[in-house]
mmCIF file of C-alpha atoms and ligand atoms in Angstrom:
data_model
loop_
_atom_site.group_PDB
_atom_site.id
_atom_site.type_symbol
_atom_site.label_atom_id
_atom_site.label_comp_id
_atom_site.label_asym_id
_atom_site.label_seq_id
_atom_site.Cartn_x
_atom_site.Cartn_y
_atom_site.Cartn_z
ATOM 1 C CA MET A 1 11.847 10.791 -14.844
ATOM 2 C CA LYS A 2 15.477 10.145 -15.629
ATOM 3 C CA ALA A 3 16.141 8.250 -18.866
ATOM 4 C CA VAL A 4 19.595 6.962 -19.733
ATOM 5 C CA VAL A 5 20.848 5.841 -23.140
ATOM 6 C CA LEU A 6 23.883 3.526 -23.158
ATOM 7 C CA GLY A 7 25.446 3.657 -26.621
ATOM 8 C CA ALA A 8 23.989 7.140 -27.153
ATOM 9 C CA ALA A 9 26.421 8.293 -29.855
ATOM 10 C CA GLY A 10 25.618 5.456 -32.256
ATOM 11 C CA GLY A 11 23.340 5.063 -35.251
ATOM 12 C CA ILE A 12 20.374 4.233 -33.029
ATOM 13 C CA GLY A 13 21.612 6.072 -29.948
ATOM 14 C CA GLN A 14 21.562 9.568 -31.464
ATOM 15 C CA PRO A 15 18.057 9.611 -32.979
ATOM 16 C CA LEU A 16 16.724 7.678 -29.981
ATOM 17 C CA SER A 17 18.200 10.303 -27.659
ATOM 18 C CA LEU A 18 16.608 13.010 -29.813
ATOM 19 C CA LEU A 19 13.196 11.349 -29.520
ATOM 20 C CA LEU A 20 13.592 10.928 -25.751
ATOM 21 C CA LYS A 21 14.595 14.590 -25.469
ATOM 22 C CA ALA A 22 11.397 15.416 -27.379
ATOM 23 C CA ASN A 23 9.328 13.437 -24.849
ATOM 24 C CA PRO A 24 8.041 16.019 -22.336
ATOM 25 C CA ALA A 25 7.679 13.345 -19.632
ATOM 26 C CA VAL A 26 11.473 12.956 -19.508
ATOM 27 C CA THR A 27 12.998 15.465 -17.089
ATOM 28 C CA GLU A 28 16.595 14.198 -17.122
ATOM 29 C CA LEU A 29 18.435 12.508 -19.977
ATOM 30 C CA ALA A 30 21.885 11.005 -19.509
ATOM 31 C CA LEU A 31 23.835 9.925 -22.575
ATOM 32 C CA TYR A 32 26.669 7.437 -22.187
ATOM 33 C CA ASP A 33 28.984 6.057 -24.860
ATOM 34 C CA ILE A 34 32.658 5.213 -25.242
ATOM 35 C CA VAL A 35 32.926 8.111 -27.755
ATOM 36 C CA ASN A 36 31.227 11.405 -28.652
ATOM 37 C CA SER A 37 28.414 11.419 -26.078
ATOM 38 C CA PRO A 38 29.289 14.849 -24.589
ATOM 39 C CA GLY A 39 28.943 16.453 -28.034
ATOM 40 C CA VAL A 40 25.627 14.743 -28.722
ATOM 41 C CA ALA A 41 24.417 15.873 -25.288
ATOM 42 C CA VAL A 42 25.341 19.535 -25.808
ATOM 43 C CA ASP A 43 23.649 19.491 -29.222
ATOM 44 C CA LEU A 44 20.418 18.034 -27.791
ATOM 45 C CA SER A 45 20.553 20.314 -24.746
ATOM 46 C CA HIS A 46 19.599 23.313 -26.932
ATOM 47 C CA ILE A 47 16.198 21.815 -27.716
ATOM 48 C CA ALA A 48 13.453 23.592 -25.777
ATOM 49 C CA THR A 49 11.942 20.620 -23.940
ATOM 50 C CA PRO A 50 12.046 19.876 -20.183
ATOM 51 C CA ALA A 51 14.827 17.252 -20.095
ATOM 52 C CA LYS A 52 18.176 18.341 -18.698
ATOM 53 C CA VAL A 53 20.762 16.547 -20.858
ATOM 54 C CA GLU A 54 24.241 15.416 -19.834
ATOM 55 C CA GLY A 55 26.819 13.347 -21.694
ATOM 56 C CA PHE A 56 29.280 10.900 -20.136
ATOM 57 C CA LEU A 57 32.351 8.943 -21.263
ATOM 58 C CA PRO A 58 34.051 6.030 -19.449
ATOM 59 C CA PRO A 59 36.720 8.076 -17.574
ATOM 60 C CA ASP A 60 35.912 9.523 -14.136
ATOM 61 C CA ASP A 61 33.187 6.964 -13.398
ATOM 62 C CA GLY A 62 31.124 8.177 -16.367
ATOM 63 C CA LEU A 63 28.895 5.087 -16.440
ATOM 64 C CA LYS A 64 28.131 5.360 -12.738
ATOM 65 C CA LYS A 65 27.373 9.068 -13.021
ATOM 66 C CA ALA A 66 25.108 8.507 -16.026
ATOM 67 C CA LEU A 67 23.185 5.756 -14.235
ATOM 68 C CA THR A 68 22.783 7.389 -10.832
ATOM 69 C CA GLY A 69 19.079 7.976 -10.180
ATOM 70 C CA ALA A 70 18.000 6.332 -13.457
ATOM 71 C CA ASN A 71 14.384 5.283 -13.882
ATOM 72 C CA VAL A 72 14.623 3.921 -17.426
ATOM 73 C CA VAL A 73 17.807 2.684 -19.104
ATOM 74 C CA VAL A 74 17.806 1.937 -22.835
ATOM 75 C CA ILE A 75 20.722 -0.069 -24.273
ATOM 76 C CA PRO A 76 21.533 0.284 -27.979
ATOM 77 C CA ALA A 77 25.310 -0.215 -27.419
ATOM 78 C CA GLY A 78 27.095 -2.740 -29.590
ATOM 79 C CA ILE A 79 27.996 -3.533 -33.158
ATOM 80 C CA PRO A 80 25.384 -3.908 -35.900
ATOM 81 C CA ARG A 81 25.210 -6.543 -38.663
ATOM 82 C CA LYS A 82 26.810 -6.374 -42.081
ATOM 83 C CA PRO A 83 25.408 -8.299 -45.087
ATOM 84 C CA GLY A 84 25.785 -12.057 -44.648
ATOM 85 C CA MET A 85 25.788 -11.941 -40.845
ATOM 86 C CA THR A 86 23.150 -13.305 -38.505
ATOM 87 C CA ARG A 87 22.257 -11.517 -35.278
ATOM 88 C CA ASP A 88 23.881 -14.417 -33.429
ATOM 89 C CA ASP A 89 27.186 -13.536 -35.156
ATOM 90 C CA LEU A 90 27.141 -10.329 -33.063
ATOM 91 C CA PHE A 91 27.168 -12.328 -29.825
ATOM 92 C CA LYS A 92 30.954 -12.568 -29.482
ATOM 93 C CA ILE A 93 31.327 -8.799 -29.265
ATOM 94 C CA ASN A 94 27.981 -7.595 -27.950
ATOM 95 C CA ALA A 95 27.604 -10.158 -25.145
ATOM 96 C CA GLY A 96 30.564 -8.683 -23.267
ATOM 97 C CA ILE A 97 29.438 -5.093 -23.889
ATOM 98 C CA VAL A 98 25.945 -5.827 -22.562
ATOM 99 C CA ARG A 99 27.278 -7.811 -19.586
ATOM 100 C CA ASP A 100 29.509 -4.917 -18.516
ATOM 101 C CA LEU A 101 26.777 -2.301 -18.936
ATOM 102 C CA ALA A 102 24.322 -4.524 -17.042
ATOM 103 C CA THR A 103 26.854 -4.793 -14.224
ATOM 104 C CA GLY A 104 26.888 -1.002 -14.044
ATOM 105 C CA ILE A 105 23.088 -0.870 -13.893
ATOM 106 C CA ALA A 106 22.861 -3.668 -11.294
ATOM 107 C CA THR A 107 25.301 -1.878 -9.007
ATOM 108 C CA THR A 108 24.162 1.733 -9.526
ATOM 109 C CA ALA A 109 20.490 1.664 -10.549
ATOM 110 C CA PRO A 110 19.157 -1.821 -9.708
ATOM 111 C CA LYS A 111 15.525 -0.645 -9.682
ATOM 112 C CA ALA A 112 15.691 0.923 -13.138
ATOM 113 C CA PHE A 113 13.647 -0.487 -16.001
ATOM 114 C CA VAL A 114 16.119 -1.929 -18.503
ATOM 115 C CA LEU A 115 15.203 -1.868 -22.200
ATOM 116 C CA VAL A 116 17.594 -3.967 -24.273
ATOM 117 C CA ILE A 117 18.017 -3.157 -27.961
ATOM 118 C CA SER A 118 21.532 -4.581 -28.544
ATOM 119 C CA ASN A 119 21.513 -7.760 -30.616
ATOM 120 C CA PRO A 120 21.143 -10.664 -30.398
ATOM 121 C CA VAL A 121 18.177 -9.664 -28.200
ATOM 122 C CA ASN A 122 17.228 -13.340 -27.656
ATOM 123 C CA SER A 123 20.577 -13.713 -25.834
ATOM 124 C CA THR A 124 21.357 -10.226 -24.514
ATOM 125 C CA VAL A 125 18.179 -10.067 -22.395
ATOM 126 C CA PRO A 126 19.115 -13.309 -20.573
ATOM 127 C CA ILE A 127 22.615 -11.851 -20.110
ATOM 128 C CA VAL A 128 21.205 -8.762 -18.358
ATOM 129 C CA ALA A 129 18.969 -10.965 -16.194
ATOM 130 C CA GLU A 130 21.850 -13.262 -15.195
ATOM 131 C CA VAL A 131 24.021 -10.277 -14.246
ATOM 132 C CA PHE A 132 21.183 -8.951 -12.091
ATOM 133 C CA LYS A 133 20.790 -12.405 -10.466
ATOM 134 C CA LYS A 134 24.507 -12.471 -9.761
ATOM 135 C CA HIS A 135 24.148 -9.172 -7.893
ATOM 136 C CA GLY A 136 21.003 -10.320 -6.081
ATOM 137 C CA VAL A 137 18.834 -7.598 -7.657
ATOM 138 C CA PHE A 138 16.942 -9.512 -10.356
ATOM 139 C CA ASP A 139 13.319 -8.517 -10.871
ATOM 140 C CA PRO A 140 11.792 -10.182 -13.956
ATOM 141 C CA LYS A 141 9.207 -7.411 -14.172
ATOM 142 C CA ARG A 142 11.819 -4.758 -14.976
ATOM 143 C CA ILE A 143 13.892 -6.208 -17.832
ATOM 144 C CA PHE A 144 12.612 -5.980 -21.406
ATOM 145 C CA GLY A 145 13.877 -6.961 -24.829
ATOM 146 C CA VAL A 146 12.739 -4.317 -27.300
ATOM 147 C CA THR A 147 10.881 -6.124 -30.110
ATOM 148 C CA THR A 148 8.812 -3.081 -31.073
ATOM 149 C CA LEU A 149 10.490 -2.751 -34.472
ATOM 150 C CA ASP A 150 8.918 -6.071 -35.475
ATOM 151 C CA VAL A 151 5.530 -4.699 -34.426
ATOM 152 C CA VAL A 152 6.148 -1.432 -36.299
ATOM 153 C CA ARG A 153 7.165 -3.367 -39.419
ATOM 154 C CA ALA A 154 4.058 -5.557 -39.173
ATOM 155 C CA SER A 155 1.837 -2.438 -39.058
ATOM 156 C CA THR A 156 3.633 -0.919 -42.040
ATOM 157 C CA PHE A 157 3.710 -4.022 -44.230
ATOM 158 C CA VAL A 158 0.104 -4.976 -43.452
ATOM 159 C CA SER A 159 -1.071 -1.458 -44.297
ATOM 160 C CA GLU A 160 0.825 -1.773 -47.601
ATOM 161 C CA VAL A 161 -0.970 -5.041 -48.349
ATOM 162 C CA LEU A 162 -4.246 -3.310 -47.491
ATOM 163 C CA GLY A 163 -3.268 -0.719 -50.076
ATOM 164 C CA ASP A 164 -3.498 2.257 -47.712
ATOM 165 C CA HIS A 165 -0.372 3.590 -46.003
ATOM 166 C CA SER A 166 -2.416 5.968 -43.890
ATOM 167 C CA LEU A 167 -3.726 2.907 -42.016
ATOM 168 C CA SER A 168 -0.257 2.087 -40.676
ATOM 169 C CA LEU A 169 -0.771 4.165 -37.518
ATOM 170 C CA SER A 170 -3.890 2.237 -36.586
ATOM 171 C CA VAL A 171 -3.002 -1.266 -37.820
ATOM 172 C CA SER A 172 -1.904 -3.352 -34.865
ATOM 173 C CA VAL A 173 -0.555 -6.900 -35.145
ATOM 174 C CA PRO A 174 0.813 -8.872 -32.171
ATOM 175 C CA VAL A 175 4.295 -10.207 -32.905
ATOM 176 C CA VAL A 176 5.488 -12.920 -30.526
ATOM 177 C CA GLY A 177 8.448 -15.258 -29.981
ATOM 178 C CA GLY A 178 11.841 -13.597 -30.225
ATOM 179 C CA HIS A 179 13.795 -11.121 -32.314
ATOM 180 C CA SER A 180 15.584 -12.944 -35.129
ATOM 181 C CA GLY A 181 14.376 -14.603 -38.341
ATOM 182 C CA VAL A 182 12.033 -17.501 -37.705
ATOM 183 C CA THR A 183 11.765 -16.647 -33.998
ATOM 184 C CA ILE A 184 9.762 -13.536 -35.050
ATOM 185 C CA VAL A 185 6.149 -14.731 -35.239
ATOM 186 C CA PRO A 186 3.506 -12.277 -36.447
ATOM 187 C CA LEU A 187 -0.034 -13.281 -35.505
ATOM 188 C CA LEU A 188 -1.737 -11.914 -38.603
ATOM 189 C CA SER A 189 -5.032 -13.607 -37.709
ATOM 190 C CA GLN A 190 -5.206 -11.129 -34.783
ATOM 191 C CA SER A 191 -4.518 -8.054 -36.892
ATOM 192 C CA SER A 192 -6.768 -5.162 -35.913
ATOM 193 C CA HIS A 193 -7.429 -4.838 -39.659
ATOM 194 C CA PRO A 194 -8.117 -8.219 -41.318
ATOM 195 C CA LEU A 195 -6.098 -9.060 -44.429
ATOM 196 C CA PRO A 196 -8.035 -8.875 -47.713
ATOM 197 C CA ALA A 197 -9.957 -12.100 -48.323
ATOM 198 C CA SER A 198 -8.455 -12.105 -51.821
ATOM 199 C CA LEU A 199 -4.923 -12.579 -50.431
ATOM 200 C CA ASP A 200 -3.886 -16.174 -51.172
ATOM 201 C CA ALA A 201 -1.739 -18.385 -48.931
ATOM 202 C CA ALA A 202 1.439 -17.683 -50.930
ATOM 203 C CA ALA A 203 0.962 -13.918 -50.516
ATOM 204 C CA VAL A 204 0.400 -14.363 -46.764
ATOM 205 C CA ASP A 205 3.656 -16.360 -46.592
ATOM 206 C CA VAL A 206 5.476 -13.522 -48.389
ATOM 207 C CA LEU A 207 4.093 -11.042 -45.848
ATOM 208 C CA ILE A 208 5.117 -13.209 -42.879
ATOM 209 C CA ASN A 209 8.583 -13.672 -44.346
ATOM 210 C CA ARG A 210 8.968 -9.919 -44.862
ATOM 211 C CA ILE A 211 8.109 -9.227 -41.206
ATOM 212 C CA GLN A 212 10.490 -11.980 -40.036
ATOM 213 C CA PHE A 213 13.355 -10.838 -42.252
ATOM 214 C CA GLY A 214 12.676 -7.076 -42.413
ATOM 215 C CA GLY A 215 15.986 -6.477 -40.661
ATOM 216 C CA ASP A 216 17.847 -8.173 -43.552
ATOM 217 C CA GLU A 217 16.114 -5.851 -46.017
ATOM 218 C CA VAL A 218 17.703 -2.844 -44.274
ATOM 219 C CA VAL A 219 21.110 -4.513 -43.808
ATOM 220 C CA LYS A 220 21.189 -5.307 -47.543
ATOM 221 C CA ALA A 221 20.121 -1.789 -48.560
ATOM 222 C CA LYS A 222 22.736 -0.175 -46.273
ATOM 223 C CA ASP A 223 25.324 -2.393 -47.973
ATOM 224 C CA GLY A 224 27.884 -2.666 -45.171
ATOM 225 C CA ALA A 225 27.031 0.604 -43.399
ATOM 226 C CA GLY A 226 25.025 -1.104 -40.636
ATOM 227 C CA SER A 227 21.445 -2.072 -39.917
ATOM 228 C CA ALA A 228 18.196 -0.340 -39.023
ATOM 229 C CA THR A 229 18.875 2.785 -36.961
ATOM 230 C CA LEU A 230 16.164 5.375 -37.634
ATOM 231 C CA SER A 231 13.211 2.966 -37.623
ATOM 232 C CA MET A 232 14.735 1.351 -34.524
ATOM 233 C CA ALA A 233 15.076 4.708 -32.794
ATOM 234 C CA TYR A 234 11.391 5.370 -33.582
ATOM 235 C CA ALA A 235 10.421 1.934 -32.239
ATOM 236 C CA GLY A 236 12.679 2.249 -29.173
ATOM 237 C CA ALA A 237 11.266 5.659 -28.307
ATOM 238 C CA GLU A 238 7.749 4.326 -28.737
ATOM 239 C CA PHE A 239 8.420 1.435 -26.347
ATOM 240 C CA ALA A 240 10.299 3.619 -23.845
ATOM 241 C CA GLY A 241 7.413 6.107 -24.009
ATOM 242 C CA LYS A 242 4.977 3.338 -23.057
ATOM 243 C CA VAL A 243 7.134 2.247 -20.123
ATOM 244 C CA ILE A 244 7.399 5.884 -18.968
ATOM 245 C CA ARG A 245 3.631 6.367 -19.211
ATOM 246 C CA ALA A 246 3.032 3.170 -17.216
ATOM 247 C CA VAL A 247 5.570 4.183 -14.568
ATOM 248 C CA ASN A 248 3.796 7.533 -14.334
ATOM 249 C CA GLY A 249 0.563 5.723 -13.484
ATOM 250 C CA GLU A 250 -1.246 5.205 -16.802
ATOM 251 C CA LYS A 251 -3.129 1.916 -16.743
ATOM 252 C CA GLY A 252 -3.971 -0.586 -19.460
ATOM 253 C CA ILE A 253 -0.879 -0.254 -21.656
ATOM 254 C CA VAL A 254 -0.288 -3.567 -23.443
ATOM 255 C CA THR A 255 2.551 -4.117 -25.908
ATOM 256 C CA PRO A 256 4.620 -7.052 -27.129
ATOM 257 C CA THR A 257 8.083 -7.318 -25.538
ATOM 258 C CA PHE A 258 10.602 -10.088 -24.810
ATOM 259 C CA VAL A 259 10.365 -10.878 -21.100
ATOM 260 C CA ASN A 260 11.305 -13.439 -18.497
ATOM 261 C CA LEU A 261 8.619 -16.081 -17.910
ATOM 262 C CA ALA A 262 9.986 -17.379 -14.619
ATOM 263 C CA SER A 263 7.395 -15.576 -12.539
ATOM 264 C CA ASP A 264 4.111 -17.445 -12.282
ATOM 265 C CA LYS A 265 2.531 -14.349 -10.699
ATOM 266 C CA THR A 266 2.483 -12.456 -13.994
ATOM 267 C CA GLY A 267 1.293 -15.350 -16.153
ATOM 268 C CA GLY A 268 4.631 -16.736 -17.332
ATOM 269 C CA ASP A 269 3.712 -20.330 -16.503
ATOM 270 C CA ALA A 270 0.423 -20.166 -18.391
ATOM 271 C CA LEU A 271 2.257 -18.911 -21.476
ATOM 272 C CA ARG A 272 4.850 -21.682 -21.137
ATOM 273 C CA LYS A 273 2.042 -24.252 -21.096
ATOM 274 C CA GLU A 274 0.511 -22.630 -24.140
ATOM 275 C CA ILE A 275 3.733 -22.749 -26.154
ATOM 276 C CA GLY A 276 4.447 -26.256 -24.853
ATOM 277 C CA LYS A 277 8.045 -25.632 -23.866
ATOM 278 C CA ASN A 278 9.713 -24.661 -20.638
ATOM 279 C CA LEU A 279 11.333 -21.518 -22.070
ATOM 280 C CA ASP A 280 12.498 -18.792 -19.699
ATOM 281 C CA TYR A 281 11.960 -15.944 -22.171
ATOM 282 C CA PHE A 282 9.419 -15.167 -24.855
ATOM 283 C CA SER A 283 8.013 -12.098 -26.514
ATOM 284 C CA ALA A 284 4.294 -11.713 -25.952
ATOM 285 C CA PRO A 285 1.828 -8.882 -25.372
ATOM 286 C CA VAL A 286 2.618 -7.624 -21.881
ATOM 287 C CA GLU A 287 0.631 -5.283 -19.658
ATOM 288 C CA LEU A 288 2.742 -2.587 -18.017
ATOM 289 C CA GLY A 289 2.257 -0.935 -14.642
ATOM 290 C CA VAL A 290 4.161 1.251 -12.174
ATOM 291 C CA ASP A 291 6.388 -1.696 -11.234
ATOM 292 C CA GLY A 292 6.897 -2.994 -14.768
ATOM 293 C CA VAL A 293 5.247 -6.176 -16.079
ATOM 294 C CA THR A 294 1.856 -6.707 -14.460
ATOM 295 C CA LYS A 295 0.566 -9.414 -16.806
ATOM 296 C CA ILE A 296 2.049 -11.488 -19.603
ATOM 297 C CA HIS A 297 -0.808 -12.259 -21.941
ATOM 298 C CA GLY A 298 -1.185 -15.588 -23.682
ATOM 299 C CA LEU A 299 -1.128 -16.046 -27.445
ATOM 300 C CA GLY A 300 -4.915 -15.935 -27.685
ATOM 301 C CA LYS A 301 -6.694 -17.726 -30.508
ATOM 302 C CA ILE A 302 -4.114 -18.641 -33.140
ATOM 303 C CA THR A 303 -4.470 -20.576 -36.392
ATOM 304 C CA PRO A 304 -2.812 -23.987 -36.974
ATOM 305 C CA ALA A 305 -0.383 -22.223 -39.351
ATOM 306 C CA GLU A 306 0.562 -19.753 -36.604
ATOM 307 C CA LYS A 307 0.993 -22.623 -34.139
ATOM 308 C CA ALA A 308 3.420 -24.172 -36.659
ATOM 309 C CA LEU A 309 5.355 -20.865 -36.789
ATOM 310 C CA VAL A 310 5.562 -20.800 -32.983
ATOM 311 C CA ASP A 311 6.800 -24.416 -32.978
ATOM 312 C CA ALA A 312 9.399 -23.559 -35.627
ATOM 313 C CA ALA A 313 10.661 -20.656 -33.492
ATOM 314 C CA LEU A 314 11.282 -22.715 -30.355
ATOM 315 C CA PRO A 315 14.577 -24.538 -31.148
ATOM 316 C CA GLU A 316 16.467 -21.359 -32.199
ATOM 317 C CA LEU A 317 14.936 -19.318 -29.410
ATOM 318 C CA SER A 318 15.819 -21.896 -26.811
ATOM 319 C CA ALA A 319 19.438 -22.168 -28.068
ATOM 320 C CA ASN A 320 19.814 -18.350 -28.096
ATOM 321 C CA ILE A 321 18.502 -18.084 -24.529
ATOM 322 C CA GLU A 322 20.776 -20.860 -23.245
ATOM 323 C CA LYS A 323 23.784 -19.218 -24.885
ATOM 324 C CA GLY A 324 23.056 -15.928 -23.102
ATOM 325 C CA VAL A 325 22.504 -17.595 -19.739
ATOM 326 C CA ALA A 326 25.708 -19.646 -20.035
ATOM 327 C CA PHE A 327 27.739 -16.508 -20.806
ATOM 328 C CA VAL A 328 27.206 -15.183 -17.293
ATOM 329 C CA GLU A 329 28.057 -17.673 -14.621
ATOM 330 C CA VAL A 330 25.847 -17.267 -11.592
ATOM 331 C CA PRO A 331 27.462 -18.986 -8.610
ATOM 332 C CA LYS A 332 25.210 -21.775 -7.274
ATOM 333 C CA LEU A 333 24.472 -21.437 -3.540
HETATM 334 N N1 NAD B 1 16.272 -4.739 -31.078
HETATM 335 C C1 NAD B 1 16.185 -4.347 -32.328
HETATM 336 O O1 NAD B 1 15.127 -4.442 -32.941
HETATM 337 C C2 NAD B 1 17.371 -3.744 -33.027
HETATM 338 C C3 NAD B 1 17.176 -2.985 -34.186
HETATM 339 C C4 NAD B 1 18.278 -2.427 -34.802
HETATM 340 C C5 NAD B 1 19.561 -2.621 -34.276
HETATM 341 N N2 NAD B 1 19.702 -3.342 -33.143
HETATM 342 C C6 NAD B 1 21.032 -3.530 -32.538
HETATM 343 O O2 NAD B 1 21.407 -2.350 -31.855
HETATM 344 C C7 NAD B 1 22.834 -2.299 -31.732
HETATM 345 C C8 NAD B 1 23.375 -0.923 -32.105
HETATM 346 O O3 NAD B 1 23.169 -0.662 -33.452
HETATM 347 P P1 NAD B 1 23.672 0.722 -34.107
HETATM 348 O O4 NAD B 1 23.276 0.670 -35.524
HETATM 349 O O5 NAD B 1 23.259 1.855 -33.267
HETATM 350 O O6 NAD B 1 25.258 0.533 -33.988
HETATM 351 P P2 NAD B 1 26.380 1.692 -33.990
HETATM 352 O O7 NAD B 1 27.672 1.008 -34.212
HETATM 353 O O8 NAD B 1 25.990 2.780 -34.916
HETATM 354 O O9 NAD B 1 26.313 2.290 -32.519
HETATM 355 C C9 NAD B 1 26.666 1.525 -31.401
HETATM 356 C C10 NAD B 1 27.216 2.473 -30.359
HETATM 357 O O10 NAD B 1 27.554 1.691 -29.212
HETATM 358 C C11 NAD B 1 28.720 2.281 -28.674
HETATM 359 N N3 NAD B 1 29.385 1.337 -27.785
HETATM 360 C C12 NAD B 1 30.176 0.290 -28.087
HETATM 361 N N4 NAD B 1 30.629 -0.280 -26.963
HETATM 362 C C13 NAD B 1 30.101 0.417 -25.930
HETATM 363 C C14 NAD B 1 30.204 0.311 -24.528
HETATM 364 N N5 NAD B 1 30.930 -0.641 -23.953
HETATM 365 N N6 NAD B 1 29.549 1.204 -23.771
HETATM 366 C C15 NAD B 1 28.787 2.163 -24.343
HETATM 367 N N7 NAD B 1 28.666 2.320 -25.673
HETATM 368 C C16 NAD B 1 29.311 1.449 -26.451
HETATM 369 C C17 NAD B 1 29.552 2.658 -29.889
HETATM 370 O O11 NAD B 1 30.560 3.596 -29.552
HETATM 371 C C18 NAD B 1 28.480 3.226 -30.794
HETATM 372 O O12 NAD B 1 28.319 4.606 -30.616
HETATM 373 C C19 NAD B 1 23.350 -3.426 -32.619
HETATM 374 O O13 NAD B 1 23.687 -4.536 -31.827
HETATM 375 C C20 NAD B 1 22.163 -3.751 -33.496
HETATM 376 O O14 NAD B 1 22.184 -5.066 -33.981
HETATM 377 C C21 NAD B 1 18.643 -3.912 -32.516
HETATM 378 O O1 LMR B 2 18.563 -6.687 -38.531
HETATM 379 C C1 LMR B 2 19.327 -6.299 -37.657
HETATM 380 O O2 LMR B 2 20.437 -6.809 -37.463
HETATM 381 C C2 LMR B 2 18.933 -5.135 -36.786
HETATM 382 C C3 LMR B 2 17.608 -5.315 -36.121
HETATM 383 O O3 LMR B 2 17.553 -6.434 -35.305
HETATM 384 C C4 LMR B 2 16.442 -5.263 -37.063
HETATM 385 O O4 LMR B 2 15.521 -6.056 -36.924
HETATM 386 O O5 LMR B 2 16.423 -4.376 -37.932
#
């Protein structure tokens, strides 16, 4: 099991690489960045776990060497937000970074599972997909936008509302839609642990808003020094760990992730009908198997208020997706 981190020397990249090195199912770990990745790799290589670690820089075909034989590629490369910025403001720099890295994956490791962390996720995932289409290697089952941090935040904030932090490991809330502001839609009515009956509508709105804008809370607290890195590394390692377990044959793993809906075979069309819009991407609970997505689950039973949140997410989500697709021109046959 070869895992590759692109952007491995960054705020997310380093702790994420540490957590992947700590995963005993990973036997090879390649770290690529435009700076510092060899040092990070040597540091991690002293940890007594199975993964053989190597670091690569752009010279001497570093990207190609890092990606050769990759099973899982995680992409946290790109700039983070500063206070006052939206995730979409990162597009002008990160779109090109993600396009170029995706080109490397499409040409060197086209069968790898690609886990996109770089923001704006609602646009960078379509960019990766379009690059893969351009190279004739697109498989919608293998490209994922990592929305796990929204799920992790929902577990944490709901357990806080329940007044018991120790519940956070077992509280599970599906979060659907996309990964920015109002496109993040927590389905609190499906929480594994129901909210207290005493919680009034205003308090529920506060909770929803906190899950949707949790990223801003970190950006504000870091005061110009970036956005979530450690919680994202935790979330990214958790999602990568699930993909690795599924690839290694474990059945029944279901987790929300932002995926392509174009394939009817996995349930994309049914979800499109449910949301009432012909979107090509959406985050929903997805079942994972040895070949990636085996089933995209529907939204299940949602309340009218949750339906209104889904409806409110659609215009921004749709615009973000179109922007990503338009960035990579796929020649029409
Ligand atoms: N999906 C999510 O939930 C989520 C959560 C947090 C952050 N993010 C996003 O993750 C990205 C990274 O955040 P960070 O805090 O780690 O930023 P960072 O600036 O600390 O690290 C980014 C790293 O990417 C590297 N990089 C830049 N261009 C590269 C290229 N062409 N090839 C390889 N590496 C390259 C940089 O050298 C740096 O080491 C940001 O876009 C951020 O918005 C997403
Ligand atoms: O908020 C950000 O810009 C980073 C990330 O998307 C997050 O949700 O923390």
